[in-house]
The first five atom37 places (N, CA, C, CB, O) and aatype in JSON, in Angstrom:
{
  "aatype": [20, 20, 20, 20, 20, 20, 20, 20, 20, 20, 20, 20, 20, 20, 20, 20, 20, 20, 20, 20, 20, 20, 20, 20, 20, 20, 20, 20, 20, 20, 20, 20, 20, 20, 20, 20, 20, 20, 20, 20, 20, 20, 20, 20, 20, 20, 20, 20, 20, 20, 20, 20, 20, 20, 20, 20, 20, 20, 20, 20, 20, 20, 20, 20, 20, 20, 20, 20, 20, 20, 20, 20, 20, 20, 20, 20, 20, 20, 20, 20, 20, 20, 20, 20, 20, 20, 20, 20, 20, 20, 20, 20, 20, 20, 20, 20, 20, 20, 20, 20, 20, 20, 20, 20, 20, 20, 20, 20, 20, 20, 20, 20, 20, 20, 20, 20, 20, 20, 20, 20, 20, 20, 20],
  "atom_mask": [
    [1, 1, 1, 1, 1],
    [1, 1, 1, 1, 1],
    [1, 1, 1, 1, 1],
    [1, 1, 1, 1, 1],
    [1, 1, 1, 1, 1],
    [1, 1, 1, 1, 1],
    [1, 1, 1, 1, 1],
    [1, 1, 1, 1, 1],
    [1, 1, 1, 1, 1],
    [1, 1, 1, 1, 1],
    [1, 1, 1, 1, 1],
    [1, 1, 1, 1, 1],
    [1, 1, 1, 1, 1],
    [1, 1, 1, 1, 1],
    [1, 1, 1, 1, 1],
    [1, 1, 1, 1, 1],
    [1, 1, 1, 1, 1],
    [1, 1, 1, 1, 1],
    [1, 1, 1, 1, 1],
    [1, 1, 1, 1, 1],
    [1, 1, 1, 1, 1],
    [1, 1, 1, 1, 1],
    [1, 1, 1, 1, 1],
    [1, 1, 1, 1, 1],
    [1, 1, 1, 1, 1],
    [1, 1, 1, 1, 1],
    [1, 1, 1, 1, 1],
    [1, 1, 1, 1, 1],
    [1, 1, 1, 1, 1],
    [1, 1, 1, 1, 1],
    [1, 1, 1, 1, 1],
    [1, 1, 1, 1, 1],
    [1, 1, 1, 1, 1],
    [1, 1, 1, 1, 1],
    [1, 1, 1, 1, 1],
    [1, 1, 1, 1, 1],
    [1, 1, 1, 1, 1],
    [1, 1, 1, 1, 1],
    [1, 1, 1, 1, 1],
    [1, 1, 1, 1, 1],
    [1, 1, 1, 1, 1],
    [1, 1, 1, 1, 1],
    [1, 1, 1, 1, 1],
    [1, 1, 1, 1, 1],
    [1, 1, 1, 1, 1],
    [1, 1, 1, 1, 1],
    [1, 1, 1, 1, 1],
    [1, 1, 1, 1, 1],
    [1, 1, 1, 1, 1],
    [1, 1, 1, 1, 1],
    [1, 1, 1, 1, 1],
    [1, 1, 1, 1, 1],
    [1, 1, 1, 1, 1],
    [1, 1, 1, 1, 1],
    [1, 1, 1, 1, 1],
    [1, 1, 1, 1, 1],
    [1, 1, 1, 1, 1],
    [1, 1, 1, 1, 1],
    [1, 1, 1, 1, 1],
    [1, 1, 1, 1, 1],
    [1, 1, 1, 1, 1],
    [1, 1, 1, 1, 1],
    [1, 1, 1, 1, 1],
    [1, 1, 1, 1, 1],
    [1, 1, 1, 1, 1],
    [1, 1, 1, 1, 1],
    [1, 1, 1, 1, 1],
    [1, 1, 1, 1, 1],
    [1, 1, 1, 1, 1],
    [1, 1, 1, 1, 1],
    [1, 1, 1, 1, 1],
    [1, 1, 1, 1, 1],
    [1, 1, 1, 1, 1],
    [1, 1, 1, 1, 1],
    [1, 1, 1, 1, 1],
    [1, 1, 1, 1, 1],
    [1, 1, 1, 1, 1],
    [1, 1, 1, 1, 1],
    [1, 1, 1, 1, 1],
    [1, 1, 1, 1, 1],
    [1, 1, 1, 1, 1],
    [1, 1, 1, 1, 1],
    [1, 1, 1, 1, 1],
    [1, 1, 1, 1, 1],
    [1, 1, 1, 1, 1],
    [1, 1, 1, 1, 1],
    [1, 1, 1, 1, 1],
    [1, 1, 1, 1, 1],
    [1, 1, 1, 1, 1],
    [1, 1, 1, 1, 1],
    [1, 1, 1, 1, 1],
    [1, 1, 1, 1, 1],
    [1, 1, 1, 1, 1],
    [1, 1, 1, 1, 1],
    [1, 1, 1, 1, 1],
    [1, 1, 1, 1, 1],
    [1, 1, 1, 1, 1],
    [1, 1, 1, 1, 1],
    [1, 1, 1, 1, 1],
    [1, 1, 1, 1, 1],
    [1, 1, 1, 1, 1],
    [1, 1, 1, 1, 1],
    [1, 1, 1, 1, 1],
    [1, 1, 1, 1, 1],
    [1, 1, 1, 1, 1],
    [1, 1, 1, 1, 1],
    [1, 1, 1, 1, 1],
    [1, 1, 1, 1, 1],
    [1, 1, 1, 1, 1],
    [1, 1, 1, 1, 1],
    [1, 1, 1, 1, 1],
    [1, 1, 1, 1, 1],
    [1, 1, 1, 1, 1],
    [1, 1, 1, 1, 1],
    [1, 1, 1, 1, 1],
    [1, 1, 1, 1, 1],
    [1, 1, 1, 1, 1],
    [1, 1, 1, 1, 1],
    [1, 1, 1, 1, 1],
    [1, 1, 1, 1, 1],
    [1, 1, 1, 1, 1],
    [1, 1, 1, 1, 1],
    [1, 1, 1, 1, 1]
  ],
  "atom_positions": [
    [[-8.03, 6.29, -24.79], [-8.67, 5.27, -23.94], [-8.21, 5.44, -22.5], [-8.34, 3.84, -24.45], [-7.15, 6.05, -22.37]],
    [[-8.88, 4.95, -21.26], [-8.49, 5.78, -19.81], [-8.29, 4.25, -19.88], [-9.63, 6.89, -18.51], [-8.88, 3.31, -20.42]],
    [[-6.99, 4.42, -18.95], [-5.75, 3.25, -18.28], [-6.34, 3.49, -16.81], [-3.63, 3.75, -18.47], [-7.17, 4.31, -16.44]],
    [[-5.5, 2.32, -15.96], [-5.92, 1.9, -14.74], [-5.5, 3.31, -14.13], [-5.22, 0.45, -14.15], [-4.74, 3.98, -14.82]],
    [[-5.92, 3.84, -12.88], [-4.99, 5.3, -12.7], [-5.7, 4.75, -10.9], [-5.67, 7.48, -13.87], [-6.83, 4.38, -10.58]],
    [[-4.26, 4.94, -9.98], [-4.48, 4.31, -8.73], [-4.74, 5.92, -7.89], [-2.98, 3.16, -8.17], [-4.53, 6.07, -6.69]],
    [[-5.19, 6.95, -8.76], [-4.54, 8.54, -7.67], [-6.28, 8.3, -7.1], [-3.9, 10.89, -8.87], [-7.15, 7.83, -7.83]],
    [[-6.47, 8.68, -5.87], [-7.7, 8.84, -5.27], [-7.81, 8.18, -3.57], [-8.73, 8.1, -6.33], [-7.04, 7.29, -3.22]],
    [[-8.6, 8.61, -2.85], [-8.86, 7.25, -1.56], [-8.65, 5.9, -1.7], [-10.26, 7.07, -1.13], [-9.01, 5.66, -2.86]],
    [[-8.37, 5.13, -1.33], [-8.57, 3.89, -1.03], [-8.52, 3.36, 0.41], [-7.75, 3.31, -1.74], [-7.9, 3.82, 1.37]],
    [[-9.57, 1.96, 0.31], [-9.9, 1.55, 1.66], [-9.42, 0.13, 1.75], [-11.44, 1.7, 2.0], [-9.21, -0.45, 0.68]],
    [[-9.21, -0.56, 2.99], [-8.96, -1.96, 2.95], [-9.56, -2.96, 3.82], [-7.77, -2.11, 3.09], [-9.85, -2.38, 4.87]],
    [[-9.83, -4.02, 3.87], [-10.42, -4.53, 4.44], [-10.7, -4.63, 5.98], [-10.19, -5.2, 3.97], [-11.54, -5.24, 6.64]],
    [[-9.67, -3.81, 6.28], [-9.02, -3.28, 8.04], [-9.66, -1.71, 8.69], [-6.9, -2.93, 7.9], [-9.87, -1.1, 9.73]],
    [[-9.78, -1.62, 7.09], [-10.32, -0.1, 7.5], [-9.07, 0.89, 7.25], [-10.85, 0.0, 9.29], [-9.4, 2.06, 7.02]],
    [[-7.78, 0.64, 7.26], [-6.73, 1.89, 6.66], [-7.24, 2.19, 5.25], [-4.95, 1.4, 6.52], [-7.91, 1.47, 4.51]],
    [[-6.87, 3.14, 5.09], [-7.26, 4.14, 4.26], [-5.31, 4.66, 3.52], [-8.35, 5.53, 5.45], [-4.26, 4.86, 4.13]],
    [[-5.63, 4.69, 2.09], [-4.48, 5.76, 2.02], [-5.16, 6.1, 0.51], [-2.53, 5.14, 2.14], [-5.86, 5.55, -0.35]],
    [[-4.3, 7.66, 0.83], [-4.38, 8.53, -0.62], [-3.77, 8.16, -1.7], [-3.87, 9.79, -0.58], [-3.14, 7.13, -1.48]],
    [[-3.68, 8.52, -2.78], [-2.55, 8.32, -3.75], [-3.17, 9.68, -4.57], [-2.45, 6.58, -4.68], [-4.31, 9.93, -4.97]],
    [[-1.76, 10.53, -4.66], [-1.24, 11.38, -5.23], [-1.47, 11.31, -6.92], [0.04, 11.31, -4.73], [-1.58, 10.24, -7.52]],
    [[-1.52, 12.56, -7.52], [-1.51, 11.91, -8.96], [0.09, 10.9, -9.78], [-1.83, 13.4, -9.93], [1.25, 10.82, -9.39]],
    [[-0.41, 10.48, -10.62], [0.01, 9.22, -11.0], [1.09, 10.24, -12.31], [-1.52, 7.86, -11.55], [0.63, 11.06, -13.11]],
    [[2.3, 9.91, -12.18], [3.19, 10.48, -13.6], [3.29, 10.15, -14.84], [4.34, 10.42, -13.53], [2.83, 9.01, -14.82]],
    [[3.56, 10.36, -15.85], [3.24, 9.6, -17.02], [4.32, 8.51, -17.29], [3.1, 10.55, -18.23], [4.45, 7.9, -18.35]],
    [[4.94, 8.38, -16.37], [5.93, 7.0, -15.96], [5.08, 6.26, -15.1], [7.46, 7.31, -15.07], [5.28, 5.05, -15.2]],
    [[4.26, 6.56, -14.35], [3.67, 5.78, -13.47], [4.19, 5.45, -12.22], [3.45, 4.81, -14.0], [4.32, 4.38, -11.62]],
    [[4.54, 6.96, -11.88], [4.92, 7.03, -10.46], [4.16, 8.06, -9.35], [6.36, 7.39, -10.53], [3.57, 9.07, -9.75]],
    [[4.23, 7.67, -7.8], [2.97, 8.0, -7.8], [3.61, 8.15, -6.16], [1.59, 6.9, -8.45], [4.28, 7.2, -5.77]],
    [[3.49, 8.88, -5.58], [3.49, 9.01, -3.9], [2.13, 9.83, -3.32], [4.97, 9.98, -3.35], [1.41, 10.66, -3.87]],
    [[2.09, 9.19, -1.9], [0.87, 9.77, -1.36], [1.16, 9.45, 0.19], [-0.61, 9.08, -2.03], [2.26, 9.3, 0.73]],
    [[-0.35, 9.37, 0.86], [-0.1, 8.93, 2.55], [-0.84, 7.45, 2.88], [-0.93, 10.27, 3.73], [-1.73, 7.0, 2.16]],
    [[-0.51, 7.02, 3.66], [-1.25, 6.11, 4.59], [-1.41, 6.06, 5.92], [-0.91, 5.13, 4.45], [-0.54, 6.37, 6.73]],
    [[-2.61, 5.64, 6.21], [-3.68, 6.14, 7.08], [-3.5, 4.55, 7.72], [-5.38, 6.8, 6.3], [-4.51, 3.92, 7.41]],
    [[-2.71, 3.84, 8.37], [-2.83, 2.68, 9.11], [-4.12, 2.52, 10.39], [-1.4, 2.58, 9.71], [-4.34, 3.29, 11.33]],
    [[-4.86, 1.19, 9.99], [-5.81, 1.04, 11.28], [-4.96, -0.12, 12.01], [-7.63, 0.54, 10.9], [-5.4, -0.46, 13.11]],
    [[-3.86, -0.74, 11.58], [-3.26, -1.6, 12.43], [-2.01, -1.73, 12.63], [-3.57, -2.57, 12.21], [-1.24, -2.33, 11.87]],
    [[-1.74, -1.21, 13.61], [-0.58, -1.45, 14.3], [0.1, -1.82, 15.55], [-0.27, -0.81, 14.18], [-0.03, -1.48, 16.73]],
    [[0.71, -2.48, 15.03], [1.75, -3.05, 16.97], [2.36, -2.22, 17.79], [3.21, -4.01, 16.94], [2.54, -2.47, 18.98]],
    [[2.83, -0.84, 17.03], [3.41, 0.05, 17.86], [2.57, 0.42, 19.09], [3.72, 1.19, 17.11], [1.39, 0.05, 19.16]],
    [[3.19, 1.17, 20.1], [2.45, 1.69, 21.19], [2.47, 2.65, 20.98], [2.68, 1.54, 22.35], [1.33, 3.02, 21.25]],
    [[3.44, 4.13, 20.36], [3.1, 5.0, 19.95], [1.78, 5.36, 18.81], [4.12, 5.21, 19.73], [1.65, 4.74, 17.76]],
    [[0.91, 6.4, 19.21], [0.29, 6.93, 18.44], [0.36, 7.01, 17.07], [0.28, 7.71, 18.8], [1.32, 7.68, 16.7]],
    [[-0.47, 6.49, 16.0], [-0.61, 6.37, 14.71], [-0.72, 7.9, 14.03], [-1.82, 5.44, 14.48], [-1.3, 8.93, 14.39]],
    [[0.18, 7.52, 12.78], [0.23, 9.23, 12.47], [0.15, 8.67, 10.86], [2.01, 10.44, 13.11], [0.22, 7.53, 10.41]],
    [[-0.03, 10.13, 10.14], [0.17, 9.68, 8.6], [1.21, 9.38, 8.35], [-0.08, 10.48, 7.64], [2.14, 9.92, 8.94]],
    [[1.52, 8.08, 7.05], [2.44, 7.52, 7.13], [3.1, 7.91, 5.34], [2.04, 6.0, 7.72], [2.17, 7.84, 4.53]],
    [[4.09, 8.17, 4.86], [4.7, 8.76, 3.12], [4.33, 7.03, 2.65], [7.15, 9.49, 2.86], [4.53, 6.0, 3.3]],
    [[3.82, 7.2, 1.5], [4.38, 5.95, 0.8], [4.95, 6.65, -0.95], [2.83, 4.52, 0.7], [4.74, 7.77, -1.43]],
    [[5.39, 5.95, -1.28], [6.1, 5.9, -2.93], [6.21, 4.47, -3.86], [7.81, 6.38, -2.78], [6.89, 3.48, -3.57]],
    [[5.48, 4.64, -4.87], [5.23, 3.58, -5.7], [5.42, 3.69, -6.9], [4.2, 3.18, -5.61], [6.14, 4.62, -7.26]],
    [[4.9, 2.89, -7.84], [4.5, 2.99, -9.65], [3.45, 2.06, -9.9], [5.82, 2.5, -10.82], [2.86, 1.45, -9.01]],
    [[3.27, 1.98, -10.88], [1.95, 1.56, -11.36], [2.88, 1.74, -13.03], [0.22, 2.76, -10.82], [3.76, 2.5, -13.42]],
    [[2.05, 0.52, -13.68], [1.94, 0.44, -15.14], [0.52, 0.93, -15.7], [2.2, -1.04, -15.57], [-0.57, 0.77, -15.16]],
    [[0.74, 1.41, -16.63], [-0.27, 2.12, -17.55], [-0.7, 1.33, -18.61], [0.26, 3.34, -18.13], [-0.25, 1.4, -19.75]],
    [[-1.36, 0.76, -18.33], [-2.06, -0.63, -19.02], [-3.21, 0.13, -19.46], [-2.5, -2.13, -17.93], [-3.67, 1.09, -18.84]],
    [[-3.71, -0.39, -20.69], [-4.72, 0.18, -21.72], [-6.0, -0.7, -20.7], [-4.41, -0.4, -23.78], [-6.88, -0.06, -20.12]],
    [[-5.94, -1.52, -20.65], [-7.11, -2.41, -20.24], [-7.42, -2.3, -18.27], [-6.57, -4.24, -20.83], [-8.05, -3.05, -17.53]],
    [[-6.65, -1.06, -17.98], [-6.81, -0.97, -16.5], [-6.94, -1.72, -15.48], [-7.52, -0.49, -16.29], [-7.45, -1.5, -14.38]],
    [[-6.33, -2.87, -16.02], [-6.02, -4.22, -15.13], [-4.26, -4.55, -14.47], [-6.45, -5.59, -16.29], [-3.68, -5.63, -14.36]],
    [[-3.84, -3.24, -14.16], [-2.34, -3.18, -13.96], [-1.83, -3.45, -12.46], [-1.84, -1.75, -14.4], [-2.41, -3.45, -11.37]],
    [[-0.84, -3.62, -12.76], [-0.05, -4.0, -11.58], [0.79, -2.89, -10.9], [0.87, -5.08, -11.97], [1.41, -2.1, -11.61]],
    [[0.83, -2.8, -9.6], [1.63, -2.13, -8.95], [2.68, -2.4, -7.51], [0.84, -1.34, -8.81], [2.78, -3.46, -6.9]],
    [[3.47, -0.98, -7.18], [3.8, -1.5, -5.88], [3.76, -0.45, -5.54], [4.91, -2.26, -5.52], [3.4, 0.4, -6.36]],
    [[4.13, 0.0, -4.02], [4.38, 1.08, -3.48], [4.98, 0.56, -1.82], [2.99, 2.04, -3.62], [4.36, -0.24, -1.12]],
    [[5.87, 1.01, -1.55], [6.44, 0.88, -0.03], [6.06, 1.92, 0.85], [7.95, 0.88, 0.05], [5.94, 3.1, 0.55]],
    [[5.88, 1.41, 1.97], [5.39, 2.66, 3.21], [6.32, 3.21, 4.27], [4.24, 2.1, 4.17], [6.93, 2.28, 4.81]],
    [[6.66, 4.47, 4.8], [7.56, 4.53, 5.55], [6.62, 4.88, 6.79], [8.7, 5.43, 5.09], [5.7, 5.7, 6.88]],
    [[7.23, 3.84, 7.85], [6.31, 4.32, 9.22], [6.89, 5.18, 9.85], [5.97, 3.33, 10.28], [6.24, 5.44, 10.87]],
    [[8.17, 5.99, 9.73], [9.2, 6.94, 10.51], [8.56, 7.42, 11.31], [9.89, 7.99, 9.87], [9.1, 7.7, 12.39]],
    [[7.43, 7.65, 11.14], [6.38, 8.97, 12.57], [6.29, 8.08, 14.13], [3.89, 9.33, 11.93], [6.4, 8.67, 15.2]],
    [[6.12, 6.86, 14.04], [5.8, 6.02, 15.22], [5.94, 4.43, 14.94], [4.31, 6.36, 15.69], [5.26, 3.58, 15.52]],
    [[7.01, 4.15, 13.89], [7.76, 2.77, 13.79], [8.76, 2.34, 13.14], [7.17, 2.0, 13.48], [8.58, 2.48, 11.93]],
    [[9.76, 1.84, 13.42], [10.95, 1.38, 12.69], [10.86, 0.33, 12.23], [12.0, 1.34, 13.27], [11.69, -0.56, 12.45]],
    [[9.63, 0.17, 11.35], [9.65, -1.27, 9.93], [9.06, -0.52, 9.21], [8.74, -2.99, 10.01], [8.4, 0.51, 9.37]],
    [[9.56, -1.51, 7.86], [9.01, -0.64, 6.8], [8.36, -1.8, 6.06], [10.13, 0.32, 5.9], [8.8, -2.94, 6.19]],
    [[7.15, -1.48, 5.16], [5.85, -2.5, 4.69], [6.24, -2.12, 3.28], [3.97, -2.11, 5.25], [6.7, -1.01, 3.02]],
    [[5.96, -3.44, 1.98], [6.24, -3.07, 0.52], [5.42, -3.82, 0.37], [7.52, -3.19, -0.28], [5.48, -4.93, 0.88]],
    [[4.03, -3.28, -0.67], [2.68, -4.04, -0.78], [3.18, -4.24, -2.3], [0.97, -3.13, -0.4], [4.06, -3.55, -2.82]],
    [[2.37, -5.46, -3.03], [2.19, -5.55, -5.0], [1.0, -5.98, -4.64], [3.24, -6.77, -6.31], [0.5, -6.76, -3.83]],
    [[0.59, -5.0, -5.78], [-0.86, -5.59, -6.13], [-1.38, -5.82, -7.67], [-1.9, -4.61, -5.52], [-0.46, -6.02, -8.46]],
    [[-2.45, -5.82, -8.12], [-3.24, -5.44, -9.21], [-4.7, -5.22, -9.52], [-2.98, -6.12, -9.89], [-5.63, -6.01, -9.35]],
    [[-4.71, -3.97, -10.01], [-6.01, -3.63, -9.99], [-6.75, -4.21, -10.24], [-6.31, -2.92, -10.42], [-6.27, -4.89, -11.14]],
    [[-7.96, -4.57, -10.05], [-8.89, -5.7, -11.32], [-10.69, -5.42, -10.82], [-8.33, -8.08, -10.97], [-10.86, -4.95, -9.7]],
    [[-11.38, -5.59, -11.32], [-12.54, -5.0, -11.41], [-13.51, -6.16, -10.69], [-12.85, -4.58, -12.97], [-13.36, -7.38, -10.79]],
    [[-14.34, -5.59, -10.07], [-15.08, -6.73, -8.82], [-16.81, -7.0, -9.57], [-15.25, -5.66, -6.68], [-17.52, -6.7, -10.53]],
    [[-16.79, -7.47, -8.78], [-17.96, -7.89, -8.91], [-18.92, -7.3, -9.37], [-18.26, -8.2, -8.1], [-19.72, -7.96, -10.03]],
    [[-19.14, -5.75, -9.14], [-20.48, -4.64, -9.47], [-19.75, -3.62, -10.45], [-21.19, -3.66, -7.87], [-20.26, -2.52, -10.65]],
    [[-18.09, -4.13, -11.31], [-17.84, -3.38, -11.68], [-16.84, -2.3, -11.46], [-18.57, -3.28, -11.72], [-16.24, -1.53, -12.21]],
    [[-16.86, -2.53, -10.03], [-16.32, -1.17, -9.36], [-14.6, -1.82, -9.35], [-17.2, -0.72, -7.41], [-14.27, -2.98, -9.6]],
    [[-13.83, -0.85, -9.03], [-11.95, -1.13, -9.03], [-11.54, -2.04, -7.69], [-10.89, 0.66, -8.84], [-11.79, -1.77, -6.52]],
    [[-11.06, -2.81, -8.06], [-10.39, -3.39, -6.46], [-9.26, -3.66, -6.62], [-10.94, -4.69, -5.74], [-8.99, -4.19, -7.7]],
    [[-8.38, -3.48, -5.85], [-6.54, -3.22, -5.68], [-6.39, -4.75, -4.47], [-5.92, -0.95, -4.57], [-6.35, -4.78, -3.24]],
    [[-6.32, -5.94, -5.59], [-5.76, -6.61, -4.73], [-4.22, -6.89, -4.4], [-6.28, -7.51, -4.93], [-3.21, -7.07, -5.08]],
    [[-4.52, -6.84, -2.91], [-2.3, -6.51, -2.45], [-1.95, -7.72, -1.72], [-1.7, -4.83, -0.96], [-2.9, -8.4, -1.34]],
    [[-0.8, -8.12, -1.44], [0.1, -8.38, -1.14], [1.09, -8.08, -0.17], [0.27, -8.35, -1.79], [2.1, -7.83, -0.83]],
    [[1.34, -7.98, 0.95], [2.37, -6.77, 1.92], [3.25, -7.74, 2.42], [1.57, -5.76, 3.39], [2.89, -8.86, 2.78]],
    [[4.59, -7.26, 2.46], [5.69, -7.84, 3.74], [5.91, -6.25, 4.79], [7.75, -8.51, 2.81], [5.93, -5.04, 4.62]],
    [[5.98, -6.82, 5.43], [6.54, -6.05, 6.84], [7.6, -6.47, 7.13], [5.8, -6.15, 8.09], [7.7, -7.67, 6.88]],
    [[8.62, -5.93, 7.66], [9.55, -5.69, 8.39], [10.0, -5.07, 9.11], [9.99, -5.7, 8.13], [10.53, -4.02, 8.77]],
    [[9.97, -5.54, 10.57], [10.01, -4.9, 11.93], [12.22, -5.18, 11.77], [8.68, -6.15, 13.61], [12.98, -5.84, 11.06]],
    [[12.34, -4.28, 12.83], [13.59, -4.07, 13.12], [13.88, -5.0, 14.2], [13.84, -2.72, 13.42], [13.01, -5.05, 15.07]],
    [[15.03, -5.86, 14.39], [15.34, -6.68, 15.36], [16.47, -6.46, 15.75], [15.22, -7.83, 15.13], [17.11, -5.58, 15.17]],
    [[17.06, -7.14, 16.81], [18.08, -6.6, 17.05], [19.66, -7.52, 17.2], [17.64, -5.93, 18.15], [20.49, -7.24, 18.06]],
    [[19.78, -8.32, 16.48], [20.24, -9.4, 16.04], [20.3, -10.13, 14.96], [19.97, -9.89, 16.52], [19.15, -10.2, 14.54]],
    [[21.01, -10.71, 14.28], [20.69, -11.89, 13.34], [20.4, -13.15, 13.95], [21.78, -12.15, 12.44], [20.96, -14.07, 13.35]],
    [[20.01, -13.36, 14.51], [19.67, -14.39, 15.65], [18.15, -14.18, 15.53], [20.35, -14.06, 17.32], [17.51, -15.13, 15.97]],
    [[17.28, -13.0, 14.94], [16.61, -12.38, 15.37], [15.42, -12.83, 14.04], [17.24, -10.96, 15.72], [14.22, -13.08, 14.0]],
    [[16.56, -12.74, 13.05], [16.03, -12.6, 11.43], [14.58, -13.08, 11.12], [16.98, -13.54, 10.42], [13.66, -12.61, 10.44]],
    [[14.78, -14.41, 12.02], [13.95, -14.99, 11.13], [12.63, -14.75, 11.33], [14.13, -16.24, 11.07], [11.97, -15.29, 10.44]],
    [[11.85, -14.07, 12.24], [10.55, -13.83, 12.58], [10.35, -12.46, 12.53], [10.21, -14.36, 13.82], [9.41, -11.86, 13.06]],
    [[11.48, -11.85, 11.72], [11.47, -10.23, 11.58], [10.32, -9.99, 10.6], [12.98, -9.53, 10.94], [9.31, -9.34, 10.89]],
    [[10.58, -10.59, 9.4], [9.3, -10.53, 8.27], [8.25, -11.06, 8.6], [9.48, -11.15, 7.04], [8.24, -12.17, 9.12]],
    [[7.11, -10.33, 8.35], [5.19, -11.15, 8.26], [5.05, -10.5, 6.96], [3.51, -10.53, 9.7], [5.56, -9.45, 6.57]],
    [[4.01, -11.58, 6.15], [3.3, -11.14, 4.9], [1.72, -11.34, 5.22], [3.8, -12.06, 3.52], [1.35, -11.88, 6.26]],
    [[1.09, -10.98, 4.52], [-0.26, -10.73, 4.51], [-1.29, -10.22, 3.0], [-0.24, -9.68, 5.56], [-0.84, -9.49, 2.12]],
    [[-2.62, -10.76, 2.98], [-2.92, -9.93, 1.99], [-3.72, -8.74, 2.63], [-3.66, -10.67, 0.9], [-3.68, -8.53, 3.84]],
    [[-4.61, -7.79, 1.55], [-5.18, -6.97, 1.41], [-6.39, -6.46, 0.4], [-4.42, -6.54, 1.47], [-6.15, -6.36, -0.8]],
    [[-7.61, -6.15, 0.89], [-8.31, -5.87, -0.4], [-8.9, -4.1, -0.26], [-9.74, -7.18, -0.59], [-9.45, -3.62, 0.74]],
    [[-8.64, -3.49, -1.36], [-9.05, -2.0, -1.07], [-9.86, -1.76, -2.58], [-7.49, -0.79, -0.74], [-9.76, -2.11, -3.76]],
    [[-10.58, -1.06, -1.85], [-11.93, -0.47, -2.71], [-11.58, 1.42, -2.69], [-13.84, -1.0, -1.63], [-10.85, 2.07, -1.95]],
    [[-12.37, 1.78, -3.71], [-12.58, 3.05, -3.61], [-13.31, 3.8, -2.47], [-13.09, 3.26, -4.62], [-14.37, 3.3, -2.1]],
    [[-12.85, 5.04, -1.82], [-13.89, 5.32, -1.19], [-14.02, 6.68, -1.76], [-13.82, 5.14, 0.27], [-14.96, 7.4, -1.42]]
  ]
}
């Protein structure tokens, strides 16, 4: 029976884009991301992410994966989501993200984190 499997394009409601790599039979899984939004002023570059995913019979699974912005930012983003099937059928990866920008203080802390959601489709 074919389980949820996250390896392919995906798109989000922003317009970033990221790959995912094939998926291990642990359900681990690295690939890139393709950010359309960011605060940095440096130039947007591809970004590593590394995750897992459960291998759920009914392809309704849950995942995570964290992003490293090292190319042009010092925060790092950790999305959860779960796959679940939309409206026409088709896969949708609804997420979850925290960010965390670097500050430079504990004085600083508390407006270091933003969360947000996300919705990504196949492309």
């Amino acid at each position: 029976s074919q389980h949820c499997d996250l390896t392919g394009w995906w798109e989000n409601d922003l317009g970033s884009r990221m790959h995912v790599f094939a998926v291990d039979s642990q359900g681990n899984f690295s690939g890139e991301y393709h950010t359309a939004a960011s605060s940095a002023q440096t130039p947007i570059e591809l970004s590593s992410l590394v995750g897992f995913q459960h291998l759920e019979e009914d392809k309704q699974c849950t995942f995570g994966f964290t992003v490293n912005w090292k190319k042009f930012s010092d925060s790092t983003a950790v999305f959860v989501g779960q796959c679940l099937a939309g409206d026409s059928g088709d896969e949708v990866l609804q997420t979850s993200w925290l960010l965390r920008e670097k500050v430079d203080s504990l004085s600083q802390d508390e407006k270091a984190t933003t969360t947000g959601r996300n919705i990504f489709t196949r492309v």
